[in-house]
Amino acid sequence: MDEPGSKCAPEAVRSQLDRILDSADFDATERNRRFLRYIVEETLAGQRERIKAYNIALSVFGRDESFDPQMDAIVRIEARRLRRSLERYYLTAGKTDRIRIDIPKGAYAPVFCDRPGEPSHDAAVPLRARAPKATDLDRRNRPSILVAPFEEEGDLSAFPGLARGFVRKLIIALTRFDNLYIFGPETSHAHDSPIDVPKLCADLDADYMLTGGIVLSAGHFEVETLLIHVRTGRTVWAENIDRTLNPAEIFNIRNAIANSIAATLAQTYGVIHYCAASDSDGRAPASMASFACVLRFHDYMRNYNREQHEQVRACLERTIINEPDYAEAHACLSQVYSNAYRFGFGPEPTPIDPCERALELACRAVELAPRSSTCHHALALAYWFKRDVAASLRAYETGLALNPNNTAIMADLGLRLALLGNWERAAQLLEDSYARNPGQPGSFRVGLALCHYVHGRYAASLSEARRVRAPDVAYGTVLEAMALAQLGRNDEARLAVDRLLAIDPAFGAHVWADLERRNLRRDLIQMVVEGLRMAGLRCNDRRDTDRPMTEASRVADARQL
């Protein structure tokens, strides 16, 4: 590291400071932003010797002259947080920045490093005036959102920068969803106010604009949000969130509202997914754009439609040939092959091992996008059907940690934990996922139905089973038949068995093998078999899990009953 001034011109350092402070990937608090600006400006002014805990406490944190750094650790604590925020910035948005600003441990005065070979940024041209078009950044396969500055109403003097902090948290939450491209408010500042929506469409190629306001009044913290479709100028979604204001909890409330809005908009089957799918309706598969093909995959995943399976597989195969670096397409195709294995979809016989193909595609997806929760979800599912439960659970937990607002991975992890008998966490994950995203597929409700059944809540189990709504897949109907039998509704149970046999005429012949391939606990397999027998289905009690689950073997087993 070089001392300031040896290689870095003050104008270049100030330009880098503005770049950091304007970045959505710099997640420091407002006072730590003031902290950073203060120590940089003092250093550039040649006053490094003044950068002490006492002066920082008075100038940045509002402490009075009685401040004692030995008794009050605020500067030390906040410096540690500021270092982490800088480290995160240089691992993400700033990884190619030529100038690096660091705060060495044990000191508060920053050092500046000019990294040769990295692209430099013209200090004379503000970042806000150089906003690139989204197409310049290869985001053609993702809807793009411009998050505009939020207006402030009411007396916010006690919370300066509250709206800016809210927008920053909102952007952080949105960027965790890798199926979107996000423009931060620094982009919109380049335009006159009020923002000209048609001009934004031409300049940024943004699909949507998210805007709104924050209102503080006596006892209330209110956020008004609007999502505008840029091409048409139409407001496609609006929400007014009002929370009781507890000043001590205002930043927790702010963060919770930002996460809630991001999840509502960005999650699969959320507002933007619905709007994008509507825009893609009516296109023939041969002419579909790559993103439209991914949307078609999600439509197929609503109920695992057997007829759609091969069409979606072929469309995604074409997509990864045309765009070999499209990580989400690889992840989606991996799940298609996992579905081919677990549901018996696709032509038989086939030279492709669907489990091997699913794992290969998922590994490639994670290689392309290692911080994508969607890609780790595909990897988790591929490992699950390879019978590597430990690796599967690690991938699920990694995906959930990358994006705690991803309700699909939350629900699927809940389902897997239910199959393993981890009832408490399974139910919590499943219930939370549906509370956050009621529009997601009902197939994950198999986990809730199983949980209720094991605990003797047969009416609740029946209710969840009937909400699965996947007519080409057996297990919602399996749990429905079991619950009806336990409730003494024998005629309805037999009708459910008839529907089960219409899906798979040989289900009873291979139920043990099928459930073991799904990693269901052995005692739970026995419980399912007994429940099906009570409902009137003849079940083979053999535990022959090594035989290939082909249509021919299923028919042969059925004839032996």
XYZ file of C-alpha atoms in Angstrom:
561
model
C 0.000 0.000 0.000
C 1.227 3.498 -0.769
C 0.826 6.518 1.415
C -1.755 8.948 0.040
C -0.449 11.376 -2.499
C 2.449 9.227 -3.647
C 0.625 7.802 -6.636
C -3.035 8.751 -6.301
C -4.109 12.256 -7.257
C -6.607 13.803 -4.806
C -9.187 14.241 -7.598
C -8.952 10.530 -8.442
C -9.345 9.545 -4.772
C -12.388 11.792 -4.377
C -13.901 10.326 -7.539
C -13.337 6.827 -6.114
C -14.910 7.871 -2.812
C -18.019 9.122 -4.635
C -18.107 5.887 -6.611
C -18.073 3.830 -3.414
C -20.698 5.944 -1.657
C -23.012 5.791 -4.694
C -22.748 2.014 -5.059
C -25.564 -0.303 -3.988
C -22.892 -2.843 -3.040
C -21.472 -0.567 -0.363
C -23.761 -1.498 2.517
C -22.505 0.891 5.223
C -24.849 2.915 7.427
C -25.291 6.641 6.885
C -22.979 7.554 9.764
C -20.303 5.158 8.541
C -20.558 6.842 5.149
C -19.894 10.142 6.943
C -17.070 8.387 8.792
C -15.457 7.321 5.504
C -15.805 10.752 3.892
C -14.374 12.461 6.985
C -11.221 10.337 7.202
C -10.594 10.502 3.434
C -10.979 14.298 3.301
C -8.759 14.761 6.375
C -6.102 12.578 4.778
C -6.241 14.443 1.464
C -5.965 17.715 3.387
C -2.679 16.482 4.896
C -4.095 16.117 8.397
C -3.597 12.407 9.043
C -2.386 13.172 12.562
C -5.877 14.493 13.432
C -7.554 11.183 12.556
C -7.935 9.911 16.114
C -10.864 8.270 17.881
C -11.581 11.458 19.858
C -11.827 13.739 16.805
C -13.883 11.159 14.855
C -16.316 10.794 17.765
C -16.887 14.553 17.940
C -16.965 15.242 14.183
C -18.882 12.172 12.960
C -20.760 10.571 15.825
C -21.990 13.649 17.666
C -20.198 12.969 20.947
C -19.351 15.942 23.214
C -15.977 16.959 24.599
C -16.310 14.546 27.521
C -15.903 11.597 25.151
C -13.457 8.988 26.445
C -12.403 6.355 23.846
C -11.399 4.019 26.652
C -14.941 4.009 28.035
C -16.901 4.360 24.776
C -15.884 1.942 21.979
C -18.172 3.386 19.288
C -15.350 4.489 16.949
C -13.558 1.154 17.185
C -16.769 -0.810 16.613
C -17.907 1.299 13.667
C -14.436 1.236 12.086
C -14.596 -2.560 12.122
C -17.998 -2.436 10.387
C -16.735 0.109 7.875
C -13.773 -2.142 6.991
C -16.194 -5.012 6.307
C -18.344 -2.800 4.079
C -15.292 -1.728 2.089
C -14.117 -5.323 1.753
C -17.541 -6.350 0.443
C -17.567 -3.489 -2.066
C -14.162 -4.467 -3.480
C -15.272 -8.088 -3.768
C -18.363 -7.092 -5.791
C -18.894 -3.821 -7.647
C -15.377 -2.558 -7.014
C -13.379 -5.608 -8.014
C -12.084 -3.863 -11.173
C -11.672 -0.368 -9.648
C -8.164 0.968 -10.103
C -8.021 2.927 -6.854
C -8.551 1.086 -3.578
C -9.356 2.796 -0.278
C -8.520 0.753 2.826
C -8.495 1.317 6.583
C -5.670 -0.736 8.104
C -6.504 -2.613 11.292
C -5.352 -0.776 14.385
C -5.639 2.631 12.698
C -8.323 4.994 11.415
C -6.393 6.892 8.742
C -7.072 5.395 5.278
C -4.485 4.371 2.730
C -4.953 4.578 -1.037
C -3.638 2.044 -3.497
C -3.378 2.587 -7.257
C -3.737 -0.893 -8.778
C -1.928 -0.947 -12.164
C -3.630 -2.827 -14.939
C -7.144 -2.196 -13.647
C -9.425 -0.007 -15.765
C -9.329 3.550 -14.488
C -12.351 5.816 -14.149
C -12.229 9.329 -15.504
C -12.276 11.535 -12.395
C -13.653 14.458 -14.406
C -16.770 12.538 -15.455
C -19.188 11.781 -12.607
C -20.445 8.225 -12.366
C -24.019 9.459 -12.586
C -23.369 10.902 -16.039
C -21.865 7.650 -17.325
C -24.695 5.206 -16.630
C -24.334 2.380 -19.159
C -27.200 0.858 -20.996
C -28.335 -2.432 -19.562
C -27.622 -4.102 -22.899
C -23.949 -3.084 -22.527
C -23.820 -5.309 -19.447
C -25.246 -8.475 -21.009
C -28.558 -8.430 -19.125
C -30.763 -9.252 -22.100
C -32.041 -12.401 -20.387
C -33.227 -10.552 -17.274
C -35.868 -7.882 -16.758
C -34.223 -4.649 -15.623
C -35.488 -2.328 -12.906
C -34.535 1.260 -12.274
C -34.886 2.010 -8.547
C -35.513 5.739 -8.416
C -34.918 7.902 -5.306
C -37.816 7.785 -2.831
C -39.346 11.059 -1.725
C -39.476 12.030 1.960
C -42.489 13.509 3.758
C -42.907 14.534 7.371
C -40.228 15.434 9.889
C -37.205 13.229 9.204
C -34.710 15.465 10.992
C -34.130 12.773 13.613
C -33.365 10.236 10.882
C -31.329 12.007 8.167
C -30.853 9.944 5.043
C -33.659 7.528 5.937
C -35.053 7.394 2.385
C -31.614 6.904 0.856
C -30.882 4.131 3.341
C -34.208 2.488 2.537
C -33.480 2.547 -1.201
C -30.038 1.076 -0.561
C -31.509 -1.807 1.475
C -34.155 -2.319 -1.202
C -31.478 -2.591 -3.900
C -29.440 -5.038 -1.812
C -32.528 -7.210 -1.356
C -33.408 -7.052 -5.073
C -29.898 -7.911 -6.238
C -30.070 -11.202 -4.329
C -32.495 -12.346 -7.007
C -30.213 -13.219 -9.888
C -33.045 -13.203 -12.446
C -33.144 -9.383 -12.408
C -30.844 -6.543 -13.433
C -30.961 -3.552 -11.082
C -30.132 0.074 -11.837
C -29.498 2.059 -8.638
C -30.654 5.605 -7.961
C -27.275 7.055 -9.034
C -28.447 6.311 -12.585
C -31.692 8.223 -12.254
C -29.883 11.252 -10.810
C -28.498 11.853 -14.290
C -31.990 12.844 -15.399
C -34.006 15.898 -14.620
C -36.733 15.688 -11.980
C -39.464 14.675 -12.458
C -37.981 11.662 -14.237
C -38.974 11.381 -17.876
C -40.090 7.748 -18.270
C -39.870 7.601 -22.110
C -36.382 9.143 -21.945
C -35.328 6.465 -19.451
C -36.630 3.799 -21.805
C -34.415 5.126 -24.579
C -31.350 5.881 -22.450
C -31.233 2.881 -20.122
C -33.323 0.210 -21.811
C -34.931 -0.390 -18.399
C -38.086 -2.489 -18.326
C -39.500 -1.193 -15.028
C -39.094 1.757 -12.695
C -39.607 1.358 -8.945
C -40.362 4.569 -7.113
C -42.311 5.877 -4.138
C -41.969 7.759 -0.893
C -41.423 7.477 2.844
C -43.749 9.251 5.262
C -43.043 9.722 8.971
C -45.855 10.929 11.152
C -46.803 10.621 14.797
C -46.510 6.952 15.607
C -46.331 5.749 11.969
C -43.694 4.759 9.421
C -45.311 4.526 5.984
C -43.818 3.455 2.653
C -45.639 4.027 -0.644
C -44.270 2.051 -3.598
C -45.125 1.959 -7.302
C -43.770 -0.273 -10.072
C -44.082 1.329 -13.512
C -43.739 -0.512 -16.813
C -41.396 1.849 -18.669
C -42.418 0.987 -22.225
C -46.106 1.720 -21.615
C -45.902 4.058 -18.618
C -48.485 1.847 -16.900
C -48.388 1.299 -13.143
C -48.402 -2.495 -12.835
C -48.202 -2.697 -9.031
C -48.643 -0.374 -6.077
C -48.411 -0.993 -2.354
C -48.855 1.087 0.778
C -47.164 -0.370 3.874
C -47.888 1.259 7.226
C -46.088 0.218 10.422
C -46.338 1.478 13.972
C -43.275 3.618 14.585
C -40.947 2.645 17.406
C -37.938 4.969 17.049
C -35.631 2.377 18.602
C -36.663 -0.145 15.941
C -36.919 2.152 12.929
C -33.979 0.619 11.040
C -35.209 -2.931 11.665
C -38.642 -1.863 10.373
C -37.014 -0.207 7.353
C -35.068 -3.356 6.510
C -38.082 -5.653 6.960
C -40.215 -3.514 4.626
C -37.430 -3.411 2.003
C -37.081 -7.214 2.116
C -40.849 -7.667 1.868
C -41.136 -5.409 -1.188
C -38.173 -7.087 -2.905
C -39.620 -10.557 -2.324
C -43.070 -9.540 -3.574
C -41.607 -8.123 -6.762
C -38.657 -10.353 -7.588
C -39.363 -13.900 -6.445
C -40.441 -16.548 -8.904
C -44.224 -16.220 -9.398
C -43.982 -12.680 -8.029
C -45.132 -9.436 -9.655
C -42.306 -9.073 -12.189
C -42.396 -12.754 -13.118
C -46.131 -12.430 -13.802
C -45.660 -9.281 -15.897
C -42.783 -10.777 -17.894
C -44.744 -13.970 -18.507
C -47.705 -11.928 -19.755
C -45.429 -10.093 -22.190
C -44.147 -13.443 -23.526
C -47.536 -15.118 -24.018
C -48.346 -16.383 -27.475
C -44.829 -16.908 -28.799
C -44.085 -20.229 -30.464
C -41.220 -22.209 -28.887
C -39.007 -21.830 -31.959
C -39.147 -18.039 -31.728
C -38.985 -17.632 -27.955
C -36.215 -15.504 -26.486
C -34.024 -17.202 -23.925
C -35.685 -15.509 -20.977
C -39.124 -16.443 -22.294
C -37.931 -20.067 -22.338
C -37.016 -19.772 -18.650
C -40.448 -18.296 -17.964
C -41.988 -21.301 -19.690
C -39.987 -23.560 -17.373
C -41.486 -21.840 -14.337
C -44.967 -22.229 -15.776
C -44.308 -25.959 -16.200
C -43.071 -26.132 -12.586
C -46.419 -24.916 -11.271
C -47.890 -28.406 -11.620
C -45.241 -30.565 -13.344
C -47.325 -30.997 -16.463
C -46.180 -34.144 -18.287
C -47.041 -32.803 -21.757
C -44.997 -29.631 -21.208
C -41.949 -31.510 -19.947
C -40.394 -32.436 -23.289
C -41.201 -29.051 -24.854
C -39.513 -27.198 -21.982
C -36.522 -29.564 -22.047
C -35.999 -29.047 -25.783
C -36.375 -25.270 -25.472
C -33.795 -25.066 -22.667
C -31.392 -27.372 -24.508
C -31.497 -24.956 -27.457
C -30.989 -22.035 -25.105
C -27.784 -23.333 -23.520
C -26.399 -24.124 -26.980
C -27.136 -20.587 -28.161
C -26.066 -18.994 -24.859
C -23.587 -21.313 -23.138
C -22.943 -18.819 -20.307
C -26.601 -18.388 -19.318
C -26.443 -19.776 -15.769
C -30.178 -19.694 -14.991
C -30.996 -21.694 -18.124
C -28.514 -24.391 -17.028
C -30.107 -24.436 -13.565
C -33.621 -24.745 -14.984
C -32.607 -27.525 -17.366
C -30.961 -29.351 -14.471
C -34.282 -29.336 -12.619
C -36.037 -30.623 -15.735
C -33.745 -33.657 -15.729
C -34.264 -34.132 -11.982
C -37.991 -34.163 -12.702
C -37.492 -36.691 -15.486
C -35.955 -39.042 -12.919
C -38.330 -38.532 -10.008
C -41.568 -38.496 -12.004
C -40.641 -40.881 -14.818
C -41.129 -38.155 -17.435
C -39.556 -38.336 -20.867
C -39.077 -41.124 -23.406
C -37.909 -44.610 -22.380
C -35.438 -46.078 -22.928
C -32.948 -43.204 -23.155
C -29.142 -43.253 -23.318
C -28.984 -40.251 -20.961
C -28.861 -40.846 -17.201
C -31.140 -38.008 -15.999
C -29.457 -37.824 -12.571
C -25.996 -37.506 -14.081
C -27.206 -34.924 -16.586
C -28.958 -32.940 -13.839
C -25.802 -32.854 -11.716
C -23.600 -31.904 -14.669
C -25.875 -28.987 -15.579
C -26.198 -27.809 -11.977
C -22.433 -27.832 -11.464
C -22.020 -25.784 -14.638
C -24.685 -23.330 -13.437
C -22.899 -22.830 -10.107
C -19.587 -22.430 -11.928
C -21.127 -19.681 -14.057
C -22.921 -17.955 -11.155
C -21.480 -19.063 -7.788
C -23.582 -16.542 -5.834
C -26.880 -17.507 -7.454
C -29.377 -19.086 -5.065
C -31.248 -20.479 -8.087
C -28.145 -22.368 -9.238
C -27.479 -23.794 -5.782
C -31.127 -24.873 -5.636
C -30.658 -26.897 -8.820
C -27.457 -28.393 -7.389
C -29.254 -29.346 -4.170
C -32.022 -31.129 -6.075
C -29.517 -32.963 -8.284
C -27.573 -34.210 -5.262
C -30.832 -35.254 -3.568
C -31.719 -37.673 -6.349
C -28.123 -38.886 -6.505
C -28.829 -40.015 -2.912
C -26.114 -37.701 -1.508
C -28.303 -36.160 1.190
C -25.478 -34.373 3.036
C -24.267 -32.596 -0.122
C -27.849 -31.765 -1.030
C -28.588 -30.138 2.317
C -25.351 -28.134 2.151
C -26.355 -26.790 -1.267
C -29.870 -25.934 -0.011
C -28.455 -24.057 2.991
C -25.940 -22.217 0.791
C -28.693 -21.128 -1.585
C -30.890 -19.958 1.274
C -28.001 -18.026 2.838
C -27.321 -16.302 -0.487
C -30.951 -15.173 -0.727
C -33.097 -15.573 2.406
C -36.033 -14.112 0.426
C -36.027 -16.934 -2.168
C -39.242 -18.721 -1.249
C -38.742 -21.524 -3.787
C -35.553 -22.777 -2.160
C -37.064 -22.155 1.279
C -40.088 -24.324 0.458
C -38.093 -27.067 -1.249
C -35.690 -27.314 1.692
C -38.744 -27.567 3.958
C -40.057 -30.444 1.845
C -36.709 -32.285 1.985
C -36.502 -31.859 5.773
C -40.043 -33.247 6.097
C -39.005 -36.370 4.195
C -36.146 -36.727 6.703
C -38.495 -36.263 9.671
C -37.188 -32.841 10.795
C -40.742 -31.697 11.426
C -40.262 -28.447 13.324
C -37.929 -26.722 10.873
C -39.695 -28.247 7.876
C -43.061 -26.816 8.920
C -41.555 -23.420 9.732
C -39.846 -23.124 6.335
C -42.914 -24.286 4.429
C -45.362 -22.078 6.281
C -43.081 -19.035 6.017
C -42.583 -19.604 2.281
C -46.317 -19.714 1.551
C -46.952 -16.729 3.830
C -44.411 -14.720 1.817
C -45.401 -16.076 -1.590
C -48.920 -17.545 -1.773
C -48.626 -17.772 -5.571
C -45.835 -20.350 -5.617
C -46.611 -23.940 -6.714
C -48.608 -26.119 -4.361
C -46.321 -29.133 -4.848
C -44.243 -28.228 -1.786
C -47.374 -28.689 0.344
C -46.661 -32.422 0.249
C -44.254 -31.672 3.117
C -46.973 -29.984 5.188
C -49.472 -32.764 4.407
C -46.941 -35.374 5.544
C -46.147 -33.409 8.702
C -49.830 -33.159 9.673
C -50.425 -36.843 8.876
C -47.538 -38.058 11.071
C -48.894 -36.039 13.985
C -52.449 -37.349 13.583
C -53.911 -34.146 12.157
C -55.660 -35.940 9.321
C -58.124 -33.168 8.367
C -55.260 -30.675 8.066
C -53.257 -33.229 6.078
C -56.171 -33.693 3.682
C -56.518 -29.926 3.246
C -52.834 -29.531 2.336
C -52.844 -32.578 0.036
C -55.756 -31.172 -1.941
C -53.846 -27.924 -2.468
C -50.933 -29.678 -4.200
C -52.702 -29.511 -7.590
C -50.239 -31.555 -9.656
C -52.505 -34.010 -11.506
C -49.650 -35.784 -13.324
C -47.710 -36.488 -10.107
C -48.685 -39.132 -7.574
C -47.818 -37.849 -4.132
C -50.528 -35.270 -3.510
C -53.079 -37.968 -4.365
C -51.196 -40.509 -2.192
C -51.505 -38.303 0.884
C -55.104 -37.441 0.052
C -56.015 -41.171 -0.069
C -54.185 -41.850 3.216
C -55.855 -38.946 5.056
C -59.322 -39.874 3.779
C -58.841 -43.450 4.973
C -57.806 -42.267 8.434
C -60.869 -40.018 8.568
C -63.111 -43.011 7.764
C -64.188 -41.552 4.415
C -63.624 -44.854 2.660
C -65.574 -44.222 -0.552
C -63.618 -41.006 -1.179
C -60.378 -42.802 -0.317
C -61.084 -45.435 -2.974
C -61.802 -42.706 -5.528
C -58.434 -41.139 -4.660
C -56.788 -44.545 -5.195
C -58.460 -44.746 -8.609
C -56.959 -41.369 -9.510
C -53.575 -42.575 -8.269
C -53.760 -45.659 -10.498
C -54.714 -43.472 -13.442
C -51.432 -41.586 -12.908
C -49.390 -44.763 -12.375
C -51.155 -48.142 -12.752
C -48.216 -49.975 -11.129
C -47.681 -47.589 -8.210
C -48.294 -50.219 -5.549
C -45.688 -52.505 -7.117
C -42.789 -50.091 -6.707
C -43.864 -47.796 -3.873
C -41.054 -48.968 -1.558
C -38.355 -48.469 -4.177
C -39.794 -45.128 -5.245
C -39.899 -43.720 -1.723
C -36.408 -44.900 -0.878
C -35.105 -43.161 -4.003
C -36.665 -40.014 -2.593
C -34.710 -40.465 0.665
C -37.824 -40.903 2.779
C -37.056 -42.319 6.212
C -37.679 -46.084 6.454
C -40.329 -45.814 9.208
C -42.133 -43.168 7.155
C -42.126 -45.442 4.101
C -43.814 -48.130 6.187
C -46.363 -45.565 7.376
C -47.179 -44.536 3.785
C -47.548 -48.164 2.663
C -49.892 -48.913 5.564
C -51.924 -45.762 4.839
C -52.308 -46.728 1.188
C -53.374 -50.244 2.116
C -55.974 -48.774 4.448
C -57.218 -46.698 1.491
C -57.567 -49.856 -0.631
C -54.357 -49.981 -2.691
C -52.487 -53.279 -2.969
C -48.824 -52.533 -2.212
C -45.753 -54.681 -2.723
C -43.820 -54.865 0.538
C -40.453 -55.647 -1.090
C -37.557 -53.237 -0.560
C -35.939 -53.867 -3.929
C -34.369 -50.409 -4.393
C -31.617 -51.457 -6.786
C -33.783 -52.295 -9.784
C -34.042 -49.586 -12.469
C -37.387 -47.791 -12.252
C -38.426 -48.313 -15.883
C -41.917 -48.697 -17.238
C -41.202 -52.355 -18.071
C -40.150 -53.166 -14.503
C -43.215 -51.399 -13.111
C -45.561 -53.470 -15.278
C -43.706 -56.656 -14.348
C -44.034 -55.855 -10.646
C -47.732 -55.116 -11.066
C -48.320 -58.540 -12.611
C -46.696 -60.216 -9.620
C -49.123 -58.686 -7.114
